[in-house]
Each structure stands twice: as C-alpha cells, then as structure tokens.
XYZ file of C-alpha atoms in Angstrom:
785
model
C 135.249 31.287 207.945
C 131.558 30.676 208.588
C 130.324 30.502 212.149
C 127.067 29.475 213.713
C 125.916 29.347 217.289
C 122.791 27.694 218.525
C 121.218 26.776 221.791
C 121.583 23.553 223.728
C 119.061 21.079 222.329
C 117.296 18.525 224.540
C 115.835 15.612 222.583
C 112.507 14.333 223.902
C 110.490 11.727 222.068
C 112.264 12.611 218.806
C 111.494 16.350 219.061
C 114.075 19.124 219.101
C 113.225 21.485 221.955
C 115.077 24.853 222.087
C 116.252 26.297 225.349
C 117.708 29.524 223.977
C 118.022 31.436 220.683
C 119.841 30.486 217.482
C 122.580 32.692 216.031
C 124.442 32.780 212.724
C 127.644 34.652 211.994
C 129.314 36.099 208.902
C 132.632 37.902 208.611
C 131.353 41.112 210.261
C 127.837 40.322 211.416
C 125.843 38.144 213.760
C 122.060 37.725 213.650
C 120.076 36.035 216.401
C 116.513 34.695 216.340
C 114.844 33.947 219.666
C 112.791 30.883 220.559
C 109.704 32.994 219.833
C 110.839 33.695 216.257
C 111.915 37.287 216.920
C 115.141 38.815 215.577
C 116.758 39.900 218.828
C 120.297 40.771 217.743
C 121.918 42.448 214.723
C 125.501 42.621 215.936
C 128.435 44.492 214.438
C 131.112 42.017 215.528
C 134.105 44.272 214.940
C 132.839 47.053 217.165
C 130.646 44.918 219.454
C 127.781 47.258 218.582
C 124.168 46.095 218.727
C 121.798 47.403 216.048
C 118.598 45.534 216.889
C 116.086 48.141 218.078
C 115.352 47.633 221.750
C 111.758 47.166 222.780
C 110.424 46.834 219.224
C 108.752 43.704 217.786
C 110.961 42.174 215.133
C 109.528 38.902 213.781
C 111.682 37.021 211.322
C 108.629 35.849 209.363
C 104.907 36.535 209.701
C 102.105 34.468 208.197
C 98.756 35.775 207.013
C 95.954 33.533 208.238
C 92.304 34.417 207.647
C 93.306 37.857 206.394
C 95.463 38.801 209.411
C 99.247 38.755 209.719
C 100.471 36.837 212.708
C 103.921 36.657 214.277
C 105.190 33.187 215.242
C 104.308 31.787 218.631
C 107.556 29.872 218.909
C 110.559 28.678 216.950
C 112.168 25.265 216.884
C 115.727 25.045 215.542
C 117.031 21.831 213.952
C 120.805 22.079 213.886
C 121.274 18.835 211.955
C 119.249 20.038 208.943
C 119.883 23.770 209.392
C 116.155 24.416 209.460
C 113.791 26.154 211.804
C 110.121 25.526 212.359
C 108.064 28.640 212.966
C 104.733 27.809 214.612
C 101.524 29.853 214.210
C 98.857 27.980 216.103
C 97.968 25.025 213.866
C 100.189 26.262 210.996
C 103.932 25.816 210.565
C 106.436 27.470 208.254
C 109.729 25.671 207.719
C 112.681 27.945 206.971
C 116.038 26.685 205.701
C 119.058 28.707 206.849
C 122.355 28.985 204.974
C 125.304 30.899 206.366
C 127.819 32.394 203.957
C 130.905 34.477 204.644
C 129.065 37.675 203.750
C 125.374 37.069 204.499
C 122.793 34.708 205.957
C 120.040 33.255 203.750
C 116.564 32.397 204.980
C 114.292 30.451 202.624
C 110.716 29.327 203.169
C 110.732 25.665 202.093
C 107.472 24.268 203.480
C 104.021 25.500 204.497
C 101.656 23.294 206.471
C 98.810 22.812 206.230
C 98.559 23.726 202.550
C 96.081 26.487 201.685
C 95.847 28.043 205.159
C 98.484 30.754 204.645
C 98.024 32.964 201.577
C 100.993 35.319 202.046
C 104.041 35.762 204.257
C 105.908 38.822 205.475
C 109.641 38.808 206.267
C 109.983 41.154 209.229
C 109.588 43.976 209.799
C 113.074 43.540 211.261
C 113.594 46.509 213.580
C 116.993 48.231 213.625
C 118.311 51.215 215.554
C 119.898 52.703 212.394
C 118.074 55.722 210.994
C 120.754 57.961 209.509
C 120.460 56.751 205.898
C 117.525 54.544 204.937
C 117.650 53.066 201.426
C 113.983 52.327 200.868
C 114.416 50.615 197.493
C 117.613 48.632 197.968
C 116.773 47.699 201.566
C 120.014 48.880 203.188
C 120.195 51.140 206.236
C 123.444 52.661 207.401
C 125.146 55.151 209.659
C 128.730 56.390 209.468
C 130.080 53.049 210.740
C 127.832 50.111 209.899
C 125.178 48.984 207.450
C 122.437 46.361 207.800
C 120.506 45.120 204.798
C 117.774 42.774 203.630
C 117.789 41.498 200.062
C 115.005 39.587 198.324
C 116.754 36.761 196.495
C 114.158 36.015 193.837
C 111.421 37.770 191.942
C 108.634 36.324 194.090
C 110.103 37.983 197.196
C 108.880 41.554 196.940
C 110.665 44.172 199.001
C 108.357 46.175 201.242
C 105.068 45.619 202.998
C 101.996 43.755 201.813
C 99.806 46.842 202.002
C 97.245 46.176 199.281
C 95.458 42.994 198.353
C 96.862 43.012 194.829
C 100.421 43.314 196.204
C 101.130 46.847 194.964
C 103.112 49.626 196.609
C 102.754 53.024 194.861
C 105.646 54.534 196.836
C 109.262 54.623 195.653
C 109.959 51.641 197.885
C 109.596 50.307 201.425
C 112.119 47.487 201.707
C 113.559 49.786 204.355
C 111.447 52.304 206.265
C 112.539 55.107 208.610
C 111.105 54.825 212.094
C 111.340 57.011 215.228
C 113.741 54.506 216.778
C 115.703 53.842 213.541
C 114.303 51.731 210.716
C 112.715 48.472 209.661
C 113.563 45.996 206.904
C 110.878 43.881 205.240
C 109.783 41.820 202.226
C 106.804 39.624 201.381
C 105.442 36.940 199.073
C 101.908 36.047 197.956
C 100.429 32.655 197.125
C 99.309 33.300 193.542
C 98.383 29.690 192.766
C 94.699 30.200 193.597
C 92.175 32.383 191.728
C 91.517 35.743 193.355
C 89.293 38.800 192.951
C 91.069 42.030 193.910
C 91.015 45.743 193.202
C 93.699 46.364 190.585
C 95.747 49.520 190.061
C 94.521 50.836 193.376
C 90.792 51.465 193.092
C 90.780 51.799 189.298
C 89.476 48.314 188.577
C 87.591 46.803 191.546
C 86.853 43.107 192.011
C 88.907 42.119 188.982
C 89.209 38.351 188.533
C 92.858 37.248 188.681
C 93.599 33.831 187.170
C 95.948 31.603 189.196
C 99.607 31.138 188.343
C 100.187 27.396 188.763
C 102.921 26.602 191.264
C 103.476 30.241 192.269
C 103.088 29.860 196.051
C 104.896 31.385 199.006
C 107.252 28.397 199.114
C 110.618 29.498 197.786
C 110.396 33.015 199.193
C 113.960 33.829 200.152
C 115.914 36.688 201.716
C 119.475 37.470 202.707
C 120.312 39.423 205.854
C 123.739 41.034 206.075
C 125.747 43.516 208.051
C 129.031 45.159 207.084
C 131.009 48.375 207.355
C 129.038 51.279 205.936
C 131.574 52.130 203.239
C 131.463 48.586 201.826
C 127.659 48.235 201.727
C 127.347 48.601 197.950
C 130.158 46.123 197.333
C 128.441 43.704 199.715
C 125.239 43.886 197.659
C 127.267 43.099 194.548
C 128.828 40.098 196.274
C 125.370 38.828 197.228
C 124.170 39.262 193.632
C 126.980 37.058 192.342
C 126.652 34.486 195.115
C 122.870 34.124 194.781
C 122.469 34.348 191.003
C 120.766 37.742 191.003
C 121.118 40.036 187.978
C 124.555 41.658 187.969
C 124.794 43.704 184.739
C 128.245 44.689 183.531
C 129.041 47.627 181.240
C 132.475 47.691 179.627
C 133.715 45.191 182.207
C 132.508 47.173 185.243
C 129.469 46.370 187.393
C 126.764 48.825 186.396
C 126.253 50.094 189.947
C 129.900 51.223 190.102
C 130.338 52.354 186.492
C 130.389 56.168 186.424
C 129.593 56.241 182.708
C 126.033 55.169 183.477
C 125.495 58.468 185.275
C 126.325 60.408 182.111
C 123.746 62.502 180.299
C 122.074 61.474 177.057
C 120.329 63.035 174.060
C 116.693 62.278 173.195
C 115.722 63.019 169.584
C 114.164 61.310 166.597
C 116.564 60.160 163.908
C 116.337 58.105 160.757
C 118.658 56.071 158.599
C 119.219 59.275 156.601
C 119.739 61.646 159.548
C 121.549 59.422 162.033
C 125.003 60.680 161.011
C 124.033 64.289 161.683
C 122.390 63.387 164.973
C 125.404 61.342 166.062
C 127.521 64.389 165.312
C 125.478 66.453 167.748
C 125.578 63.617 170.284
C 129.347 63.327 170.040
C 129.909 67.090 170.242
C 127.993 67.185 173.531
C 129.741 63.968 174.648
C 126.405 62.341 175.480
C 126.310 58.681 176.453
C 123.538 57.788 174.027
C 121.194 58.918 171.288
C 117.700 57.892 172.307
C 114.839 57.774 169.771
C 111.567 58.992 171.246
C 109.064 57.338 168.876
C 110.623 54.688 166.633
C 107.704 52.222 166.403
C 104.572 51.981 164.302
C 102.833 50.641 167.417
C 103.535 49.333 170.890
C 103.043 45.617 171.378
C 104.812 44.170 168.332
C 107.413 46.984 168.166
C 107.808 47.133 164.420
C 110.144 49.980 163.447
C 108.450 52.827 161.625
C 109.355 52.876 157.923
C 109.408 56.687 158.016
C 112.581 56.400 160.101
C 113.796 52.926 159.209
C 112.737 51.932 155.680
C 115.079 48.944 155.941
C 113.539 47.822 159.219
C 115.768 46.039 161.694
C 118.661 46.056 159.246
C 118.458 49.841 159.095
C 118.475 50.096 162.869
C 121.468 47.725 163.031
C 123.348 50.077 160.731
C 122.531 53.037 163.006
C 123.719 51.058 166.039
C 126.953 50.159 164.216
C 127.664 53.799 163.359
C 126.983 54.842 166.954
C 129.189 52.109 168.374
C 132.107 53.315 166.265
C 131.793 56.659 168.056
C 131.370 55.092 171.507
C 127.667 56.013 171.638
C 124.687 53.854 172.626
C 121.470 53.864 170.604
C 118.259 53.892 172.642
C 114.549 53.622 171.913
C 111.455 54.616 173.852
C 108.191 52.835 174.475
C 105.728 52.466 177.331
C 106.583 49.058 178.796
C 103.591 46.812 178.012
C 101.107 49.363 176.643
C 99.427 48.159 173.420
C 98.241 50.602 170.760
C 94.891 50.040 169.088
C 96.562 49.761 165.673
C 98.818 46.927 166.836
C 98.203 43.408 165.529
C 97.459 42.271 169.088
C 94.259 44.317 168.650
C 93.466 44.403 164.944
C 92.063 42.837 162.809
C 91.586 39.933 165.249
C 92.053 40.846 168.918
C 94.221 38.559 170.985
C 92.138 36.759 173.648
C 94.950 37.425 176.142
C 94.269 41.169 176.274
C 93.747 42.108 179.928
C 90.118 42.056 181.017
C 88.744 43.836 184.071
C 85.801 41.426 184.251
C 83.151 39.632 182.230
C 79.432 39.030 181.931
C 77.279 37.192 179.376
C 74.838 38.235 176.691
C 71.282 37.715 177.918
C 69.978 37.790 174.341
C 71.634 37.049 171.037
C 72.691 39.973 168.807
C 73.233 40.422 165.093
C 76.035 42.442 163.456
C 73.984 45.640 163.304
C 72.600 46.086 166.811
C 73.686 49.171 168.732
C 72.251 48.090 172.095
C 73.600 44.998 173.848
C 71.881 43.408 176.830
C 74.184 41.918 179.484
C 73.545 39.947 182.651
C 75.479 42.337 184.941
C 76.658 45.974 184.605
C 79.408 45.574 187.201
C 82.525 45.956 185.057
C 81.020 48.038 182.246
C 79.775 50.860 184.486
C 83.214 51.485 186.005
C 84.073 55.191 185.735
C 87.702 54.313 184.949
C 86.621 53.591 181.414
C 88.527 55.647 178.876
C 87.757 53.717 175.674
C 84.604 51.815 176.724
C 85.648 48.754 174.777
C 84.353 45.195 175.178
C 85.352 41.972 173.463
C 82.705 39.526 172.228
C 84.261 36.618 170.407
C 86.697 38.240 167.979
C 84.790 41.509 167.743
C 85.590 44.699 169.648
C 82.689 47.004 170.484
C 82.663 50.489 171.985
C 79.620 51.659 173.912
C 78.345 55.042 175.022
C 76.861 54.236 178.415
C 75.241 51.595 180.603
C 71.547 51.695 181.515
C 70.655 52.736 185.042
C 68.502 49.694 185.739
C 67.730 46.198 184.506
C 67.603 45.031 181.847
C 71.231 46.106 181.749
C 72.008 47.556 178.342
C 75.192 48.806 176.714
C 73.845 51.570 174.484
C 75.082 53.658 171.548
C 77.392 50.813 170.559
C 79.933 51.093 167.754
C 80.368 47.664 166.231
C 83.555 46.166 164.833
C 85.852 48.940 166.067
C 89.644 49.081 165.610
C 89.380 47.150 162.369
C 87.668 44.081 163.844
C 84.701 42.402 162.184
C 81.140 43.021 163.405
C 79.282 39.719 163.618
C 76.399 37.894 165.279
C 76.768 36.485 168.796
C 74.572 33.957 170.556
C 72.810 34.299 173.861
C 75.140 33.269 176.710
C 78.296 34.371 174.877
C 80.938 35.912 177.115
C 81.369 39.672 176.889
C 84.527 41.059 178.497
C 85.484 44.598 179.461
C 89.016 45.363 178.270
C 91.367 47.205 180.594
C 92.346 50.544 179.067
C 94.123 53.782 179.924
C 93.841 57.537 179.206
C 96.616 57.089 176.615
C 94.058 55.110 174.548
C 95.840 51.784 174.871
C 95.091 48.248 176.030
C 97.241 45.870 178.094
C 98.267 42.204 178.109
C 97.307 39.713 180.783
C 100.029 38.034 182.835
C 100.720 35.260 180.312
C 100.780 37.596 177.338
C 103.133 40.098 178.973
C 105.874 37.448 178.971
C 105.530 37.248 175.207
C 105.708 41.030 174.857
C 108.835 41.245 177.043
C 110.472 38.472 175.031
C 109.490 40.150 171.763
C 111.058 43.394 172.939
C 114.269 41.622 173.957
C 114.401 39.868 170.578
C 114.283 43.240 168.805
C 117.197 44.461 170.940
C 119.176 41.307 170.192
C 118.562 41.567 166.453
C 119.520 45.244 166.245
C 122.005 45.795 169.084
C 119.971 48.622 170.665
C 121.605 49.407 174.007
C 119.366 51.842 175.896
C 115.747 51.596 177.017
C 113.391 52.867 179.709
C 110.548 50.948 181.305
C 108.509 54.111 181.020
C 104.950 53.448 182.101
C 106.267 50.485 184.102
C 103.053 50.681 186.094
C 101.319 49.239 183.037
C 102.393 45.816 184.282
C 99.895 46.253 187.127
C 97.322 45.399 184.462
C 98.224 41.751 185.022
C 96.479 41.963 188.385
C 99.672 40.713 190.023
C 100.685 44.038 191.558
C 104.399 44.772 191.803
C 105.148 41.145 190.984
C 103.930 41.934 187.458
C 106.402 44.815 187.166
C 109.290 42.755 188.495
C 108.528 39.792 186.223
C 108.244 41.935 183.073
C 111.663 43.522 183.681
C 113.272 40.192 184.563
C 111.804 38.453 181.509
C 113.206 41.189 179.266
C 116.586 41.052 181.015
C 116.815 37.263 180.939
C 116.289 37.177 177.162
C 118.909 39.796 176.256
C 122.221 38.786 174.732
C 124.002 42.081 175.522
C 124.049 44.887 178.079
C 121.143 47.353 177.902
C 121.259 50.607 179.875
C 117.774 50.929 181.372
C 115.581 53.083 183.581
C 112.029 53.004 184.863
C 109.059 55.106 185.886
C 108.669 53.020 189.085
C 111.435 51.891 191.411
C 111.195 48.249 192.488
C 113.533 46.342 194.858
C 114.258 43.328 192.641
C 114.411 45.523 189.544
C 117.123 47.539 191.347
C 119.505 44.730 190.389
C 118.598 45.107 186.681
C 118.209 48.878 186.542
C 121.152 51.100 185.645
C 119.675 54.578 186.217
C 116.375 56.333 186.981
C 115.813 59.666 185.270
C 112.593 61.172 186.607
C 111.339 64.633 185.660
C 109.507 65.780 182.526
C 110.121 68.990 180.523
C 106.668 69.598 179.060
C 105.204 71.849 181.758
C 107.466 74.884 181.603
C 110.971 76.164 181.005
C 114.225 74.704 182.304
C 113.765 76.225 185.740
C 110.056 75.624 186.300
C 109.037 72.204 184.932
C 108.850 69.855 187.954
C 111.863 71.637 189.479
C 111.294 70.695 193.131
C 110.437 67.111 192.187
C 113.716 66.735 190.296
C 115.775 68.097 193.180
C 114.005 65.973 195.783
C 114.799 62.841 193.801
C 118.555 63.330 194.198
C 118.674 62.385 197.877
C 116.492 59.331 197.230
C 118.789 58.144 194.427
C 121.905 58.697 196.522
C 120.687 56.770 199.555
C 119.803 53.846 197.262
C 123.201 53.649 195.510
C 121.725 54.749 192.178
C 123.263 57.237 189.720
C 121.787 60.658 190.343
C 119.794 62.014 187.402
C 117.816 65.246 187.043
C 115.274 64.097 184.468
C 114.463 65.375 180.991
C 114.967 68.962 179.778
C 113.764 70.407 176.478
C 116.102 72.160 174.054
C 113.997 74.213 171.645
C 114.815 76.756 168.908
C 114.589 79.450 171.621
C 116.740 77.853 174.329
C 119.556 80.134 175.523
C 123.034 79.607 176.889
C 121.755 80.899 180.236
C 119.209 78.043 180.254
C 121.895 75.498 179.455
C 124.303 76.778 182.094
C 121.549 76.939 184.713
C 121.008 73.218 184.098
C 124.713 72.409 183.966
C 125.324 74.118 187.311
C 122.577 72.021 188.918
C 124.011 68.915 187.247
C 127.467 69.689 188.646
C 126.116 70.659 192.066
C 124.292 67.379 192.571
C 126.745 65.356 190.458
C 123.702 64.301 188.430
C 123.199 63.488 184.787
C 120.152 64.397 182.717
C 118.471 63.820 179.378
C 118.328 66.598 176.805
C 115.192 66.153 174.707
C 115.190 67.975 171.398
C 114.634 67.587 167.656
C 116.691 67.861 164.524
C 114.779 71.024 163.613
C 115.514 72.616 167.010
C 119.206 71.785 166.744
C 119.398 73.168 163.212
C 117.394 76.327 163.856
C 118.793 77.439 167.235
C 121.776 79.684 166.391
C 123.509 78.736 169.632
C 123.414 74.938 169.197
C 127.154 74.535 168.677
C 128.013 76.707 171.666
C 125.464 74.901 173.834
C 126.835 71.467 172.983
C 130.368 72.692 173.648
C 129.242 74.047 177.007
C 127.540 70.764 177.900
C 130.645 68.787 176.941
C 132.917 70.971 179.078
C 130.646 71.103 182.113
C 130.100 67.336 181.927
C 133.822 66.631 181.607
C 134.497 68.649 184.748
C 131.629 66.968 186.607
C 132.778 63.477 185.695
C 136.366 64.375 186.685
C 135.194 65.681 190.108
C 136.916 68.946 189.257
C 134.576 71.196 191.217
C 135.183 71.757 194.920
C 132.495 70.913 197.440
C 132.116 74.627 198.181
C 131.469 75.308 194.497
C 129.030 72.417 194.258
C 127.162 73.646 197.322
C 126.643 77.033 195.650
C 125.490 75.269 192.484
C 122.831 73.345 194.394
C 121.122 76.650 195.172
C 118.758 77.059 192.210
C 118.831 80.866 192.562
C 122.542 80.966 191.773
C 123.697 81.250 188.169
C 127.105 80.549 186.660
C 129.107 80.857 183.469
C 132.001 78.564 182.566
C 134.653 80.252 180.422
C 137.018 77.925 178.593
C 140.700 78.869 178.562
C 141.572 75.524 176.938
C 140.020 72.060 176.840
C 141.391 71.408 180.350
C 141.586 74.869 181.964
C 138.532 76.959 182.788
C 137.296 79.885 184.791
C 134.038 79.503 186.721
C 132.163 82.777 187.105
C 129.165 83.265 189.345
C 126.591 85.949 188.663
C 126.355 88.474 191.462
C 122.767 89.616 191.754
C 121.522 92.905 193.066
C 118.706 93.365 195.514
C 115.249 93.164 193.976
C 114.273 96.750 193.107
C 110.554 97.586 193.010
C 108.932 100.252 190.864
C 105.276 101.154 191.434
C 103.078 103.622 189.628
C 101.608 106.415 191.688
C 100.042 109.748 190.847
C 102.478 112.684 190.649
C 101.943 116.397 190.197
C 102.074 117.764 186.633
C 105.600 117.957 185.246
C 107.167 115.760 187.945
C 109.232 112.829 186.559
C 107.376 109.530 186.891
C 110.427 107.297 187.135
C 112.516 106.031 190.028
C 116.273 105.896 190.681
C 118.280 103.155 192.426
C 121.933 102.570 193.279
C 123.308 99.346 191.706
C 126.694 97.811 192.570
C 128.185 95.923 189.589
C 130.764 93.195 190.214
C 133.634 91.997 188.063
C 135.151 93.498 184.947
C 133.364 95.889 182.584
C 130.530 93.953 180.924
C 127.184 94.431 179.174
C 124.190 95.327 181.333
C 122.092 92.292 182.269
C 118.829 92.223 184.197
C 115.421 90.615 184.520
C 112.104 92.355 184.971
C 109.037 90.705 186.504
C 105.589 92.303 186.146
C 103.231 91.463 189.027
C 99.554 92.174 189.520
C 97.204 93.047 186.634
C 97.672 94.946 183.398
C 100.954 95.703 181.612
C 104.216 97.626 181.880
C 105.329 99.000 178.500
C 108.211 100.852 176.831
C 110.807 100.280 179.514
C 113.646 102.789 179.646
C 116.731 102.473 181.821
C 119.318 105.226 182.139
C 122.611 104.536 183.910
C 124.648 107.366 185.467
C 122.520 109.911 183.574
C 123.984 109.073 180.147
C 124.000 105.299 179.341
C 120.570 104.401 178.051
C 118.624 101.289 176.975
C 115.112 101.374 175.552
C 112.930 98.281 175.278
C 109.732 98.904 173.301
C 106.422 97.129 173.716
C 104.321 95.842 176.599
C 105.070 93.090 179.135
C 101.921 91.736 180.708
C 101.491 90.855 184.348
C 102.858 87.405 185.222
C 105.470 87.565 182.481
C 109.201 88.150 182.785
C 111.566 90.110 180.540
C 115.232 89.088 180.442
C 118.067 91.155 178.997
C 121.200 88.968 178.775
C 123.584 91.575 177.396
C 122.741 90.945 173.734
C 120.329 92.664 171.338
C 117.782 89.882 171.866
C 115.596 90.670 174.870
C 113.365 87.703 175.695
C 109.930 87.656 177.262
C 108.772 84.539 179.158
C 105.298 83.475 180.270
C 104.287 82.403 183.768
C 105.470 78.826 183.051
C 108.961 79.983 182.109
C 108.395 79.413 178.380
C 109.696 81.962 175.904
C 106.775 84.042 174.669
C 108.511 86.392 172.248
C 111.785 88.205 171.458
C 112.335 91.951 171.276
C 115.176 92.995 168.997
C 117.032 96.063 170.274
C 118.416 98.662 167.905
C 121.747 98.725 169.779
C 123.579 96.564 172.273
C 122.905 97.167 175.979
C 125.395 99.584 177.534
C 128.686 98.404 179.050
C 128.812 98.717 182.831
C 132.063 99.027 184.772
C 132.718 97.589 188.201
C 131.372 99.625 191.082
C 128.335 101.698 191.994
C 125.949 103.110 189.388
C 122.756 105.145 189.505
C 119.980 103.477 187.504
C 116.839 105.420 186.572
C 113.752 103.541 185.349
C 110.632 104.657 183.572
C 107.807 102.760 181.881
C 104.145 103.188 180.977
C 101.617 101.362 183.155
C 98.145 100.129 182.254
C 95.588 98.526 184.519
C 93.604 99.558 187.562
C 95.302 99.113 189.858
C 98.500 99.301 187.842
C 100.955 96.401 188.141
C 104.195 96.435 190.076
C 107.554 96.050 188.318
C 110.434 94.224 189.977
C 113.929 94.414 188.498
C 117.093 92.570 189.460
C 120.495 93.259 187.893
C 123.314 90.776 187.634
C 126.979 90.766 186.684
C 129.718 88.165 186.460
C 132.297 88.043 189.240
C 136.015 87.691 188.538
C 135.776 83.904 188.654
C 137.684 80.922 190.036
C 140.106 78.600 188.274
C 138.807 75.098 187.509
C 141.001 72.474 185.939
C 140.803 68.866 184.807
C 144.532 68.453 185.229
C 145.866 66.894 188.464
C-alpha cells in the first residue's frame, strides 16, 4: 500500500503555506523534504534506521542561474495536485511527485520564468552509507539497506554537471563516496538554445552547438528508493519495468541476472567459407559468442566486406543461423559513430551533417587549383587537435598544411579535392568549415546525423540477426557537442530500433546506458603478454563492476601461435578467482598453427564450466586472485578434476665476481621440490646490462640441463618441463624458442642441491635471478553436487 505524509496546510488568500516537511512512503522506505527543499530523511522503515547524512546539505533540486547552481530558498507543497514549488528568488521549479510501492518519482514539470534556468541538478542527496558506492548505477548500500537514485529518461544524466558540455570522463558519479558516506545526484541541461562550449574536454574549444528544439530541462525525472541491501538489484529491475526503462531479456531472463552474459567469448575474423571451422573452435572452448573484429568495408554505412561476406547480408545471416544452431552468438566490432574517409558519408560528396568544430568564410574567391586559401578567422583551423587538417567548402574537402601566423589568415599547402571529392571554384563569402577528426583518421556525425547512423546499425543487426556488439569508442558521440547526452542517445537509438536481443558492451560507462548494457569488458592485449598488458587496470575494474551489479570481465587477451598452456591457465585462474569472463582475441592462422590449440580450448572449457558452476571454494578463489600464484587443472573426467597449485622456491640470485684461477665460477643452492616426481621447471630473469649465456644447471651432482645461447638483460627465460625453452622480452612477449636436445630432468619430492653456471658479458655484468616451481599434490574439484 502506498503512503504519504505531509504537513498541515493553512490556506491564505488561495496560497498553500507549509508549516512542516512533506514525506512520502514506499514499502520499505520513507523520504522527507523540508520546507526549504532539503532532503532531511531517508528512513529504513523496517529497522527505523535513518540514512540521511546529518549536518550535510542535501537539496532535492538545484537550479543554475547566471552560471551558478543555487539550492531552493523554500518549498511549497500542494497536496491536492501532488506537486511542490521550489523557489529560487524570482525563479520557480514545479516538481510533480508520484509515490509507488517501490519508489518515489520526482519530475520537473514547469520552469518559470522561461530562459532563466539553463540546467538543473538533482541533489546531491547526502546519505550516511559509504560501504558500497555504485557510482554508475547510483545505488549505495551497506550490509542491511540500500538507497538509490535512478534517472528515468535519457535527458536525466546521472552524476554532476561538471563541464559546460555536460561530459563526465570518469566511470560514473551518480553516486559518490564521501567522508560521511555518499551522495546521489543527476542533472539535465536546457539544450533548446544555441551554445558555444569546449567539446571533448579542451580538444575543441568554443565549438558552436546547434539547439535541439524542445530539449529543455522540463521532463527531467528521477526515482528515489530504499530497500534491503540484498534486494537492491531486483528493485532496480522493478523500477525499469514500472517506468518504461530498457529491460533487456536474454533467453527469458533479465540480462542483469543472466549468468550467461558473464561468459567469455572469442574474437576472430571469419568468413562465409571459414565460419564452420571457427564455430568449431568456439564450441570446443564453450565460448558465448564468435565476434568478428573487422567485418566492414567502412564505418558509417557498415557495408560487410566482400572478402569475408561475398553474399553480403545474406551471407552474414547464414553465419548467424549456423551459430544459433550451436547455441553461439555472432558479434561484430566497430567504433560507435566513427566514420572512415572511404565511407559514402565522406566520398565522393561529403554529407553536410559531418561534425564541424567551427566555421569561417572565404575572404576572396578561389579556383579549383589554388593551394592557399584566405579565411576571415584562423580560430578553428589553428587548433592543435587537428589530425587530418580537413575543411569542407561546399561539396569539396580540402586538407591544409598550416595556418599563417598573422593576417591575412591563410590556409597554406592545400590539397584540393581530397578523399575522392571534386575540386572546384568557390566564391568570396562562402562558408569554410573545419571538420572534427581523430587520431584514428576518421570523421564524426553531428547530433542529427548520429541518429541515422545508430538506426542504420540497428537495421543491419535486424536484417542479419547479429547478436553481439560493443560501443567501442563510445566517446565518439561527444563529437555531437552534447556531452554524455550524445553517448546516451546514440545507445538508446540503437536499442530502440532493434527487433531482437543484442549482447553489448562499451568503452565508457554511462548511468542510463547501464539499463541497456549487458557487460563491460575493459582491457586490451596489444601492449604485452597475458600477464603484463594492462594487468593492474584489469584487476582494478573488477571491484567497480561488482559494486555496480555488472558482470565481471577481465578484458581482451591475445592467443598467438606462441601462446602456452601456462599462459592460458594463468588467465583461467584469474578468471575463476574473480568470477570474471574475458575475451580471447586470436586469428584462424594462430589457432591452426599453435600446436596446443586443442588442449588450450579444452582447458578453457573445463575452467569455465567450473567457474560458472561455482565449483571453486572461496579459499581457492582467494589464492587465484593473487597474480603471482599459478595453477594447473587436471581432468579426471568431464566433471571431476584435480586443482594443483605451483609451489615456488625462493628467488635465488647468481652474480658474477672475479675468482682465483681454477676456482669454479658457479653457485649452489638448496631447492625443496613439492608434489610427485615431475620435470624440472624454472624461470630465469636477467637484470642489469649485458647478457647471461649458456646456462647450465646440475641437480644433485648428476642430473644436468644445458640451455645454449644468450639471454639479454631485461628478458626472461622459462623452462616449463618440455624441450621448448621460451625467452620473453620486457613486455612479456615471446622473443624466441630454444629447442633442447633432451627433456629436462625429472625431480623427485624433497630437497635437492642445484648448481648453476653461465657466461656473463657486460661491465658491470648482469645479475641472474632464478625461481623453481613444482606442482603440489592438488585438491579435488567437482561439478557434481
């Protein structure tokens, strides 16, 4: 049952005059707003616990007047119409209130006088909860209770209005941790008037932003709710359904509660001819999807590349059909709204809706041959954020070398009719516009055009059945000049035009997009090996994803022809430890040429099955979260396994120093091997300058391994018990392989004397560090109850 309490109202001359605060109640929650427009109570009714932060300002709604945000002076509550008037000097905001069983809605329905207030800020609502702060979703919680703020439409942006364009480069600030607990906030901007703002931070200053007719602050709407902490995610889902927010379903289950959407996926190019083979690899690893990394001839119109899909959309439909029969999604990659220079939005006739950072006019007419162009102002052309130096004059695109240092302002060293456009004459006074570009050598659409691009992309998905996509480069929608609103609108336009579920991620988290998004998989593999490419960044993301009720994902990893089982199991242990999925990026050539591909895919399938079945204990998962720990999963059957951890020795150090003639130059250590008898395994790191060459190890004065050749400083040598000894560079990338003449010696459990010798070069000579490892006896792990 809904409840509402409000103060005694005294009617004088037709005016409602409040004597006390107004309160609204849901099933578990009561929120109170004082007669000064402050949120003074956030009450957990069941436990009679107050979660409004004492002594902190907590305005329900602020108004920006003359560039400054202002809290209300007073509030007038009208019980008969369920509206409140918030007064800010000569300005008034009228807020309609609707109480539901699960949440309370506040909607801005009137602004007077018109034009005085250019943006509004809900909150910050101050709470005393600081244990878990979901910055994207806008939910804060402790062990008992949760309080949340939800923006109920795309114009209501979660967070703070920090920049004039309405852009927040952080992961999210709908909720913010504070010394006393947290705050909850959202805002809206009046976009119905023309503006000049710095776009994309400071990249494009004073960019003219055309108005969006009718897009004012009126209609900005939030929900406030409170509930038991363990039902917070379900409460968000209830609000989505009640308020018409996106609520994507996958196989009949809400995406936010569907564990399948936290599964790992395979990224690799495929074609109509190779899709069956690639689906075989995908199925063997039990990946959720097969995701094509570069399927298009260009971004913008998204025409499928005939090299992969000679039958176009029909060919892609056939690939999707084959995948669906195996329970696999087909995905494609692009960069949100980036537009390639070979796309028909650019060539041979550029679309006038390409995003422009600013314009000037020609001060003299030009013919089709001139390579210097005189303009009235250098403002936009001299911007250092100028990667392609491209201007549009009529239907011609021109690239220029530089801008003169003084008037007359000249664009010099011009290339006429670039990107397949036609060089032509242009009259004095013609507009010349600087196109927004990017280091990736692309252009962008303006706000109107990006709707068309989002719809075009959705139409391709509808025609082919593609079911997986990332808004990679989502920040490209900032090119509209509309800040985060541009990002939110692009995603919503795409979502609204789909006729089926599409699993989707992003490069930027956004509060409204949270309701559309199904996973975020941040972390790139291009900068090093499995263990070194953005490793800390990947791990740090896991806590952020968890506190925002998002599937945990570790990012992309790269399977190459030289990837090893140790690499795979290092990743799988981290995946199990954090209960996080990942993307395995690879190629058909890498899968065919790596001799361990079958074993790796089997290992991934088994590790993933155990992860998804919650088969690992918390103690095991805690050890797996330590990136120094390594594991091996041995299959006894498809449901019974033995989890072995590598026991590592101390780090032994070997330094060169001058000895007397005839004295051995090596060094001897005592190494304790764990587990059953097994091949010798170790890693050697060379530090300093120079090289360490021709390594020889002798165990117990008779077992011997010789590794020829030099290892330079900064590199690492790894012996994994096979004949293939691998050398890695400072980025963790395999540099070369040394083939041994015999297998490494077998080492029994217990103590062993290990003698080392090698040849040093360099002055001073480098230091060699060696660590041995062996598998312990293992622990039983089972998928059976």
